[in-house]
CSV table of N, CA and C and ligand atoms in Angstrom, one decimal:
chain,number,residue,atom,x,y,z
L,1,UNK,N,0.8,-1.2,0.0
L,1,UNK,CA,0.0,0.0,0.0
L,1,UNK,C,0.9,1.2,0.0
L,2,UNK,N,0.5,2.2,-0.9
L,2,UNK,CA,0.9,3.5,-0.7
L,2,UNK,C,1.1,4.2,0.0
L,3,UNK,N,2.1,5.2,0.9
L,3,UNK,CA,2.3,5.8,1.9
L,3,UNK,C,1.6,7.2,1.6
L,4,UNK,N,2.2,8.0,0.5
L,4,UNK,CA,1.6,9.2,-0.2
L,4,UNK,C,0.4,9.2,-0.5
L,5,UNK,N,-0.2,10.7,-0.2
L,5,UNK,CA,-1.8,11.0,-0.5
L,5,UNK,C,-1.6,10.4,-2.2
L,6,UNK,N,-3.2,9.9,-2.6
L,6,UNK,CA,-3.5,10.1,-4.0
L,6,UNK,C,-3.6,11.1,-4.6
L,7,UNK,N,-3.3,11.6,-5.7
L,7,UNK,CA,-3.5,12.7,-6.0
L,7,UNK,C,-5.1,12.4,-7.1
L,8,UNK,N,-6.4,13.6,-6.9
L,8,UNK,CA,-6.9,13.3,-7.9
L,8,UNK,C,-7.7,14.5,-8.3
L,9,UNK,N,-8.1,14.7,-9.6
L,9,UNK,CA,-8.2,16.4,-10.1
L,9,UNK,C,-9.4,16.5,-9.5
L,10,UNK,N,-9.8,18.0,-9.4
L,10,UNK,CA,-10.8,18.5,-8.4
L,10,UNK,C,-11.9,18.0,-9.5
L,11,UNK,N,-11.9,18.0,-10.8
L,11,UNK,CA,-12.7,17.7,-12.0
L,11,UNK,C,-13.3,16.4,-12.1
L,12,UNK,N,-12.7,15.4,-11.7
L,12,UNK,CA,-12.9,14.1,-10.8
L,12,UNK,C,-14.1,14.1,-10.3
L,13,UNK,N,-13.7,15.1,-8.9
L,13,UNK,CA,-14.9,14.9,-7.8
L,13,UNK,C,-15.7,15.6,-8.1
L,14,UNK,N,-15.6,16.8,-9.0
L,14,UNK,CA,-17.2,17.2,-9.8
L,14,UNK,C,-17.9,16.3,-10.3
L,15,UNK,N,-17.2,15.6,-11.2
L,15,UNK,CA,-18.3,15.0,-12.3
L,15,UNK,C,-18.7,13.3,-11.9
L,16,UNK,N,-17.9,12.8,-10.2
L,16,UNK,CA,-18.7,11.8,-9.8
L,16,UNK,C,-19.6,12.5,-9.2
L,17,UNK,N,-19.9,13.3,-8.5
L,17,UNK,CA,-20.6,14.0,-7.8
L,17,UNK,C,-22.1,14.4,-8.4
L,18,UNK,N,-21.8,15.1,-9.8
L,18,UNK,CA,-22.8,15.2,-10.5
L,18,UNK,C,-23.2,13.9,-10.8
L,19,UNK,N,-22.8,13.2,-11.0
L,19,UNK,CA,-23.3,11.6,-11.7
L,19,UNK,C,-24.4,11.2,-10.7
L,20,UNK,N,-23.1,11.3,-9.5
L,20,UNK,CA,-24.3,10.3,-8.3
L,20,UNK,C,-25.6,11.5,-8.7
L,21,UNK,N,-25.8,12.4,-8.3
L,21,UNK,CA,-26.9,13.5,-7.7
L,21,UNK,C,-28.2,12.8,-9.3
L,22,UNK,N,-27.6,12.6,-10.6
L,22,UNK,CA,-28.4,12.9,-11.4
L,22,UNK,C,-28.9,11.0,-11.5
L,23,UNK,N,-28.1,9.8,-10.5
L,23,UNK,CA,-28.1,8.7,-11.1
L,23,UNK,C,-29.5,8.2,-9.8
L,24,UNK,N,-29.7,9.3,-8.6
L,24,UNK,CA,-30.8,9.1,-8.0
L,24,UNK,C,-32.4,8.9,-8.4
L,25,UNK,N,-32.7,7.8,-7.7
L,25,UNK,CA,-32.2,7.0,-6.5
L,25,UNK,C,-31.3,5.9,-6.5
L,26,UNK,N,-31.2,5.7,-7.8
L,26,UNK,CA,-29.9,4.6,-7.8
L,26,UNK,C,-28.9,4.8,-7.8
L,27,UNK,N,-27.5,4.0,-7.6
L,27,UNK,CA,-26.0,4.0,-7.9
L,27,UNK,C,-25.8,4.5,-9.1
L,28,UNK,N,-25.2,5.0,-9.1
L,28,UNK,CA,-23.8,5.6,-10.4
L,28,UNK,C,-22.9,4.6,-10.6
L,29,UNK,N,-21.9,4.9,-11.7
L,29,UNK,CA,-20.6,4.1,-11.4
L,29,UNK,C,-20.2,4.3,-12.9
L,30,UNK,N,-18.8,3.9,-12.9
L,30,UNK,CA,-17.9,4.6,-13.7
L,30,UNK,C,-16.1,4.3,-13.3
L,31,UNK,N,-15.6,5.1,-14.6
L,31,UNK,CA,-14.2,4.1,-14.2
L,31,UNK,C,-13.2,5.9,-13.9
L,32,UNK,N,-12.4,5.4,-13.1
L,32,UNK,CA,-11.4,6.1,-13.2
L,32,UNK,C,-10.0,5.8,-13.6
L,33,UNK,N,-9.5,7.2,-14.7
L,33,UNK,CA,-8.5,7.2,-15.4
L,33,UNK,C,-7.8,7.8,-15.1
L,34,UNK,N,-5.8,7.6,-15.4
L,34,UNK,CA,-5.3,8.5,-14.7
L,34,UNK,C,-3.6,7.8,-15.4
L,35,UNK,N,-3.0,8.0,-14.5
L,35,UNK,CA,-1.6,7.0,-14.8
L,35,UNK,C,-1.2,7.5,-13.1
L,36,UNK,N,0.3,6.9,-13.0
L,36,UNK,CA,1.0,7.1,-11.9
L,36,UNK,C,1.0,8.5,-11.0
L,37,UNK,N,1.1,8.9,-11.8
L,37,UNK,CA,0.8,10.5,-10.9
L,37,UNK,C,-0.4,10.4,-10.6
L,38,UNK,N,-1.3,10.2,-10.9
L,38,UNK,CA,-2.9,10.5,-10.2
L,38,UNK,C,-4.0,9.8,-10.9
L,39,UNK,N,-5.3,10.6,-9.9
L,39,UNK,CA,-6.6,10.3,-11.2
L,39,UNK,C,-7.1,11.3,-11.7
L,40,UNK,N,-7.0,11.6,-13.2
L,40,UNK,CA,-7.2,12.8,-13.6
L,40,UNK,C,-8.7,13.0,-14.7
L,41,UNK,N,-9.5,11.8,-14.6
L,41,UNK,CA,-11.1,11.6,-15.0
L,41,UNK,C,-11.6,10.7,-14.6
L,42,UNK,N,-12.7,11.0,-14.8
L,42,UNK,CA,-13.7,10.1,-14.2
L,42,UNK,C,-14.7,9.6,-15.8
L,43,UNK,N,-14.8,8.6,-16.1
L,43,UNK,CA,-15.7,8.3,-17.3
L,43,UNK,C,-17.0,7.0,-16.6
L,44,UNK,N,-17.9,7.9,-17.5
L,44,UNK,CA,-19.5,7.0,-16.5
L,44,UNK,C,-19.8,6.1,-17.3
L,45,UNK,N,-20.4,4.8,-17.0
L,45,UNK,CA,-20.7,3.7,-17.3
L,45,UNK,C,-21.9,3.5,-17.1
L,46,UNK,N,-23.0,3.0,-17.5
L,46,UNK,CA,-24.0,2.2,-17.2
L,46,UNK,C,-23.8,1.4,-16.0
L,47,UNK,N,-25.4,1.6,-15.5
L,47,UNK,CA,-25.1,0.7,-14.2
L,47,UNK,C,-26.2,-0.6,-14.5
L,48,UNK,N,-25.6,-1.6,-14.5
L,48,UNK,CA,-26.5,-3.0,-14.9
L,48,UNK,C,-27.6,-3.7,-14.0
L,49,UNK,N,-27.8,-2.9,-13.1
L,49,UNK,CA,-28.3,-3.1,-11.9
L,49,UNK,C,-30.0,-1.9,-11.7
L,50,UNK,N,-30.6,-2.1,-11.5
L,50,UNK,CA,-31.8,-1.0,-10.6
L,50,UNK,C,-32.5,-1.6,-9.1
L,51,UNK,N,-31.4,-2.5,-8.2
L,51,UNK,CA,-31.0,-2.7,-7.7
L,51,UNK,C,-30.5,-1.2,-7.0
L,52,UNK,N,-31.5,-0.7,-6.2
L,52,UNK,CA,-30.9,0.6,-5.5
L,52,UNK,C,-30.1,0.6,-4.4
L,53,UNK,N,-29.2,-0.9,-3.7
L,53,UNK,CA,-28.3,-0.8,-3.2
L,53,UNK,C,-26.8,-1.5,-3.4
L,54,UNK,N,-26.8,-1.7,-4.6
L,54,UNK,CA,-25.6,-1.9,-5.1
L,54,UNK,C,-25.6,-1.4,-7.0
L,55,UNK,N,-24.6,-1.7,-7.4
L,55,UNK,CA,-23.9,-1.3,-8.6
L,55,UNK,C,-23.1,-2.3,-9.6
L,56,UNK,N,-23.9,-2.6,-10.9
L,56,UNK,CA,-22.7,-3.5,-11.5
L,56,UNK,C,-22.4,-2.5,-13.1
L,57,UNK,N,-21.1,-2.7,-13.1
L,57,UNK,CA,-20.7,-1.7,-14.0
L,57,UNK,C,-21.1,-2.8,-15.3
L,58,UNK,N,-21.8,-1.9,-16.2
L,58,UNK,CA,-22.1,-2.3,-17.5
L,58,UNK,C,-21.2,-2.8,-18.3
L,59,UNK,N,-21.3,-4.3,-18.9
L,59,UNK,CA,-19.5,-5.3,-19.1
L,59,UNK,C,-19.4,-4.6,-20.9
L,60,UNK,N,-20.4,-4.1,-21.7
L,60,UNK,CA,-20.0,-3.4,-22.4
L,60,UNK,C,-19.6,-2.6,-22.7
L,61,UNK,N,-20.0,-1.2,-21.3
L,61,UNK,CA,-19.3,0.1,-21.4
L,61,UNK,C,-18.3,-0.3,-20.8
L,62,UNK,N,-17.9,-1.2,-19.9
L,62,UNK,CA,-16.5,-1.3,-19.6
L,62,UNK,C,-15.4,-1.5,-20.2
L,63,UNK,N,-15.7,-2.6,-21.5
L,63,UNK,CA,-14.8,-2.9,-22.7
L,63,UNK,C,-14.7,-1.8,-23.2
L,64,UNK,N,-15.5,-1.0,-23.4
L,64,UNK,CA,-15.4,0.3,-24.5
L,64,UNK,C,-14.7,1.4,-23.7
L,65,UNK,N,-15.0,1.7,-22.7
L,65,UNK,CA,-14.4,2.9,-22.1
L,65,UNK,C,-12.8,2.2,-21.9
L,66,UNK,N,-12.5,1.2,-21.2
L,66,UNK,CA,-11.1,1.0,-21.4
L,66,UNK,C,-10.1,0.7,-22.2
L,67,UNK,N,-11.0,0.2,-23.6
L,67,UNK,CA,-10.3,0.1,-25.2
L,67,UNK,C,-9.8,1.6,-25.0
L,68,UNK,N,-11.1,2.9,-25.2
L,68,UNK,CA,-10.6,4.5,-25.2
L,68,UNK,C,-9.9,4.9,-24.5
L,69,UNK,N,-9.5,3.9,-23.1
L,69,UNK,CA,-8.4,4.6,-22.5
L,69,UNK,C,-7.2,4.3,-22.7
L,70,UNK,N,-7.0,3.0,-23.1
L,70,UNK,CA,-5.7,2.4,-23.8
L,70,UNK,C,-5.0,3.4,-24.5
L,71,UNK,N,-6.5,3.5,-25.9
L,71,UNK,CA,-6.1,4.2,-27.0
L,71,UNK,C,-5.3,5.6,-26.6
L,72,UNK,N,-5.7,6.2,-25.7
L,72,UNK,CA,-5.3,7.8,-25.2
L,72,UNK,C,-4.3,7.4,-24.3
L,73,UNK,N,-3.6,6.5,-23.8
L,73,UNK,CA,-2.4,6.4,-23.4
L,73,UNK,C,-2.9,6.3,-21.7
L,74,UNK,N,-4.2,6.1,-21.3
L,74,UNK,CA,-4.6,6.3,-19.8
L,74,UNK,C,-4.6,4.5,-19.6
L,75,UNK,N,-4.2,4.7,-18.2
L,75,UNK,CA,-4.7,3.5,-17.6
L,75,UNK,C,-5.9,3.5,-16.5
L,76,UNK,N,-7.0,2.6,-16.4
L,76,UNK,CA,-7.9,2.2,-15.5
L,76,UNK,C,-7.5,2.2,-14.2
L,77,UNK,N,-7.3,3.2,-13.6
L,77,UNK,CA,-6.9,3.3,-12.0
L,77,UNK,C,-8.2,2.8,-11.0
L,78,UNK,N,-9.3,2.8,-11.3
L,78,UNK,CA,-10.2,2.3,-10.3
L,78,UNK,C,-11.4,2.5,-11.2
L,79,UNK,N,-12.4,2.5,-9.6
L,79,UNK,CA,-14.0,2.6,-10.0
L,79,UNK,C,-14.2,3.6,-9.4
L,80,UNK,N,-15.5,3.7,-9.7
L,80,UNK,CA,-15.9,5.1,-8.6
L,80,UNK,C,-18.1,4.5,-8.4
L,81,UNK,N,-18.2,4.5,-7.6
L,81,UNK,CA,-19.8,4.6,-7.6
L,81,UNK,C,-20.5,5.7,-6.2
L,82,UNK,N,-21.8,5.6,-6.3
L,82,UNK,CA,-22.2,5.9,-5.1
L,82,UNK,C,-23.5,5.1,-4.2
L,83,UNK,N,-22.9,5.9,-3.1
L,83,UNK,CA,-24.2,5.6,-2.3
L,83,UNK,C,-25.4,6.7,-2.1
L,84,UNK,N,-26.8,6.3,-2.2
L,84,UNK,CA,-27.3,7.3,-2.2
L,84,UNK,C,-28.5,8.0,-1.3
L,85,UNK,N,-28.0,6.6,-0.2
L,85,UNK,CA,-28.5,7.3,1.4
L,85,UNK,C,-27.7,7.0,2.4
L,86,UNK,N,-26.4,6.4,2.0
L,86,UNK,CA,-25.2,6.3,3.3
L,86,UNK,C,-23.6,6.9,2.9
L,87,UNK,N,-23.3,6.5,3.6
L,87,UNK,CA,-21.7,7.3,3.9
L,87,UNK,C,-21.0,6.6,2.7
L,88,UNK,N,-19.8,7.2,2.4
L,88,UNK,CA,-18.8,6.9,1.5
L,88,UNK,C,-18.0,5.4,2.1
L,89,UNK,N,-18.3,4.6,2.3
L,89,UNK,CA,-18.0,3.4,3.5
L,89,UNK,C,-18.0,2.3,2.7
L,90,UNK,N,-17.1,1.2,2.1
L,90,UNK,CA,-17.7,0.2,1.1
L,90,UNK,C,-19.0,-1.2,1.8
L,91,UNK,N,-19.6,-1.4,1.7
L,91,UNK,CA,-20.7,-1.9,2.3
L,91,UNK,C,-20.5,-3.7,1.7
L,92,UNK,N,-20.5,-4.4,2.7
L,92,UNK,CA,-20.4,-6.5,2.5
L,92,UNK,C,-20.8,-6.3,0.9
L,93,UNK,N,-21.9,-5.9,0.4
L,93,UNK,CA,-22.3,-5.9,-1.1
L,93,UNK,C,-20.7,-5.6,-2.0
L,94,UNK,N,-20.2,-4.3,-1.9
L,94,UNK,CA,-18.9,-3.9,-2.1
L,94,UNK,C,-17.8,-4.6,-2.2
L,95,UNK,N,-17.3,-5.8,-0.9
L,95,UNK,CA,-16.6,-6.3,-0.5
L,95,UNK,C,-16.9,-7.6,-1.4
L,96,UNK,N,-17.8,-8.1,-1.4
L,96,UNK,CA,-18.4,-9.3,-2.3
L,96,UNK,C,-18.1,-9.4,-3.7
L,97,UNK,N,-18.5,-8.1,-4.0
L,97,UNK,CA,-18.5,-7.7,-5.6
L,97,UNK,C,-17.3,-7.1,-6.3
L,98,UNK,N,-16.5,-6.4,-5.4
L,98,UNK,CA,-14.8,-6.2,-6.1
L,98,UNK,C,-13.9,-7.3,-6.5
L,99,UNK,N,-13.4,-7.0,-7.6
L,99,UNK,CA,-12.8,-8.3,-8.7
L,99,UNK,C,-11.7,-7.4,-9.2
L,100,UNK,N,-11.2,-6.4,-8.4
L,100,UNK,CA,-9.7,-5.9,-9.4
L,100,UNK,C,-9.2,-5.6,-8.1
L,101,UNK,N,-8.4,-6.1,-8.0
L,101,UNK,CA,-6.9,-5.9,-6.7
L,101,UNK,C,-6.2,-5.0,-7.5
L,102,UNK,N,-5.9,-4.6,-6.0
L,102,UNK,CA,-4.2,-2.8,-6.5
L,102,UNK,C,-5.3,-1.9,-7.3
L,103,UNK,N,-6.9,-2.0,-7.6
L,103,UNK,CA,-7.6,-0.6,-8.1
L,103,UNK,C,-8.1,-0.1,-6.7
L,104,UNK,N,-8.1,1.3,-7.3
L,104,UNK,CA,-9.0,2.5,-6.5
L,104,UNK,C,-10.6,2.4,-6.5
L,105,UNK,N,-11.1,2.5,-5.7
L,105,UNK,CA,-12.5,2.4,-5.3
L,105,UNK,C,-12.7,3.9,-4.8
L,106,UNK,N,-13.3,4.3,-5.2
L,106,UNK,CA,-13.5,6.0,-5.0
L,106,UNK,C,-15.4,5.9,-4.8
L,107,UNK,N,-16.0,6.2,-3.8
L,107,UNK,CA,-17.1,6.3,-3.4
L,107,UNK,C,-17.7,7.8,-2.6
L,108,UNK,N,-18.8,7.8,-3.1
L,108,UNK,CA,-19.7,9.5,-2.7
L,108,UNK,C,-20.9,9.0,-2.1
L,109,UNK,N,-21.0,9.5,-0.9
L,109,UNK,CA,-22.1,9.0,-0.5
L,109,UNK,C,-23.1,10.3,0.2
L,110,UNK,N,-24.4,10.4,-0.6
L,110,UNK,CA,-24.9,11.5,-0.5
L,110,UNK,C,-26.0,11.4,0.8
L,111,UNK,N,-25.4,10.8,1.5
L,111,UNK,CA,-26.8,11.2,3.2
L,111,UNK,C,-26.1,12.4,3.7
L,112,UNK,N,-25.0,12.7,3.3
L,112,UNK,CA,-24.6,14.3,3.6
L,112,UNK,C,-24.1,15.3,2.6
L,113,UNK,N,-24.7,16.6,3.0
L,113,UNK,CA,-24.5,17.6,2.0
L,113,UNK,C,-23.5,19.0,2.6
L,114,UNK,N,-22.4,18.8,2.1
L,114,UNK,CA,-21.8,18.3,1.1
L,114,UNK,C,-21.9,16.8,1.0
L,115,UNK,N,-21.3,16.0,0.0
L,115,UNK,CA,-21.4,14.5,0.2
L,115,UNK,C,-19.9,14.2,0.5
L,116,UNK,N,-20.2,12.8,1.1
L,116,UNK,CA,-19.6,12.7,1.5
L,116,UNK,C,-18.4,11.5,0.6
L,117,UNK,N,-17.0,11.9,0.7
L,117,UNK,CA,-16.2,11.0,-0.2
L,117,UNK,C,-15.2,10.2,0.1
L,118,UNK,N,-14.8,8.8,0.1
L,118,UNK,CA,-14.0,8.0,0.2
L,118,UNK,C,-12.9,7.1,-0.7
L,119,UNK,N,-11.7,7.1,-1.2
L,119,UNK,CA,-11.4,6.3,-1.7
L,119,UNK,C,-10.1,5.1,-0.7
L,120,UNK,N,-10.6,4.2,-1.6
L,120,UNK,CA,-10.0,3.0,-1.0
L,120,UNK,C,-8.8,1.8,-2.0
L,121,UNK,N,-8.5,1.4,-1.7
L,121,UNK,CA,-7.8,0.2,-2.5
L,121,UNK,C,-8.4,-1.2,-2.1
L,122,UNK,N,-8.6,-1.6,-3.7
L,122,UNK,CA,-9.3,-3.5,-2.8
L,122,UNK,C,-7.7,-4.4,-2.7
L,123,UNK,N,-7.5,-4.7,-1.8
L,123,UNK,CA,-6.4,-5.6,-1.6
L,123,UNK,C,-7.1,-7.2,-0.8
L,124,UNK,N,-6.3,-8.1,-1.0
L,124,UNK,CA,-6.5,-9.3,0.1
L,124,UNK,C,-7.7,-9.5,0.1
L,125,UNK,N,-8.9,-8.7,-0.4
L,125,UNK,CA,-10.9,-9.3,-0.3
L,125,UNK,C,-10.7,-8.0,0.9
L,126,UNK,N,-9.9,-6.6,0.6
L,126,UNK,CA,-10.5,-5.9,1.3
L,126,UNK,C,-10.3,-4.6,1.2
L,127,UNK,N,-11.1,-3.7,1.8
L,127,UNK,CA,-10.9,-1.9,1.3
L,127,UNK,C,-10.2,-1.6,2.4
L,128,UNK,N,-9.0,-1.0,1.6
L,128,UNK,CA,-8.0,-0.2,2.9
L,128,UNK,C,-8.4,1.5,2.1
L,129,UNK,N,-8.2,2.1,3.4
L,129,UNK,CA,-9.1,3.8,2.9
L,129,UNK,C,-7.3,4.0,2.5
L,130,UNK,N,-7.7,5.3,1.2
L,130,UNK,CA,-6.1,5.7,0.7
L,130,UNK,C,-6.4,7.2,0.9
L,131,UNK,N,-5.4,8.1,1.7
L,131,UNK,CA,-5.8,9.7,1.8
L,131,UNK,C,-5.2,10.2,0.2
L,132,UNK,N,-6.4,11.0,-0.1
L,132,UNK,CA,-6.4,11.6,-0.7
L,132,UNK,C,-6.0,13.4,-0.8
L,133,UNK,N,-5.5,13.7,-2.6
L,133,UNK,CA,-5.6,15.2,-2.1
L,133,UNK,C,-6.0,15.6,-3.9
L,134,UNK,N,-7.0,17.0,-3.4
L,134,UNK,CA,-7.4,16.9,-4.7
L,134,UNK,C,-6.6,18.4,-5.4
L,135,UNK,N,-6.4,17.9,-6.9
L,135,UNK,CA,-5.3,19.1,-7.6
L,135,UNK,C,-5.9,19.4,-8.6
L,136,UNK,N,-5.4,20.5,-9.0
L,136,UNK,CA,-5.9,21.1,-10.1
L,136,UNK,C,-5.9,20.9,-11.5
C,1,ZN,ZN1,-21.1,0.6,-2.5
């Protein structure tokens, strides 16, 4: 695990933010892009699910958004979803459902306004929280 904050653009946490607000009452979800230095977008995905407490990212926008990020030289640094009556917290559903070790899990959880934001790494079948700092 990383010692250093993550770095990730303030443009990031705009446009999960708007996603979750517009994906109510259900989950959002989407991939985040970036390389070594940080995460510097967020791209939205369909959510395969209406299932209003969990999230499955759509397996065809996933092939496609990550072919486009290949193409543009970006690598898939994580996911991003929300919650959208609890805390930024990954929930057993979460823990169950993560299938990429060493990604970022970046979560908004709107029972607070501002909302509230978490990211984490799935390691071992588990979310360790990664501090974050957001850049310009
Ligand atoms: Zn969740």
């Amino acid at each position: 695990m990383k010692e250093e904050a993550e770095k990730v653009r303030r443009g990031v946490i705009a446009a999960v933010v708007r996603h979750a607000r517009e994906a109510l009452p259900t989950e959002c979800c989407g991939l985040l892009l970036g390389d070594e230095g940080g995460v510097g977008e967020a791209v939205r995905t369909r959510n395969a699910t209406d299932d209003p407490s969990r999230f499955v990212i759509d397996p065809a926008d996933h092939i496609a958004r990550r072919r486009e990020a290949r193409d543009r030289g970006l690598s898939v640094r994580g996911f991003y979803h929300s919650h959208p009556r609890s805390a930024a917290v990954p929930s057993a559903t979460d823990r169950e459902e993560a299938a990429y070790p060493g990604h970022l899990y970046l979560i908004v959880g709107l029972a607070s306004d501002p909302p509230d934001l978490g990211l984490y790494q799935f390691d071992a079948g588990n979310f360790h929280q990664v501090p974050f700092v957001t850049v310009d």
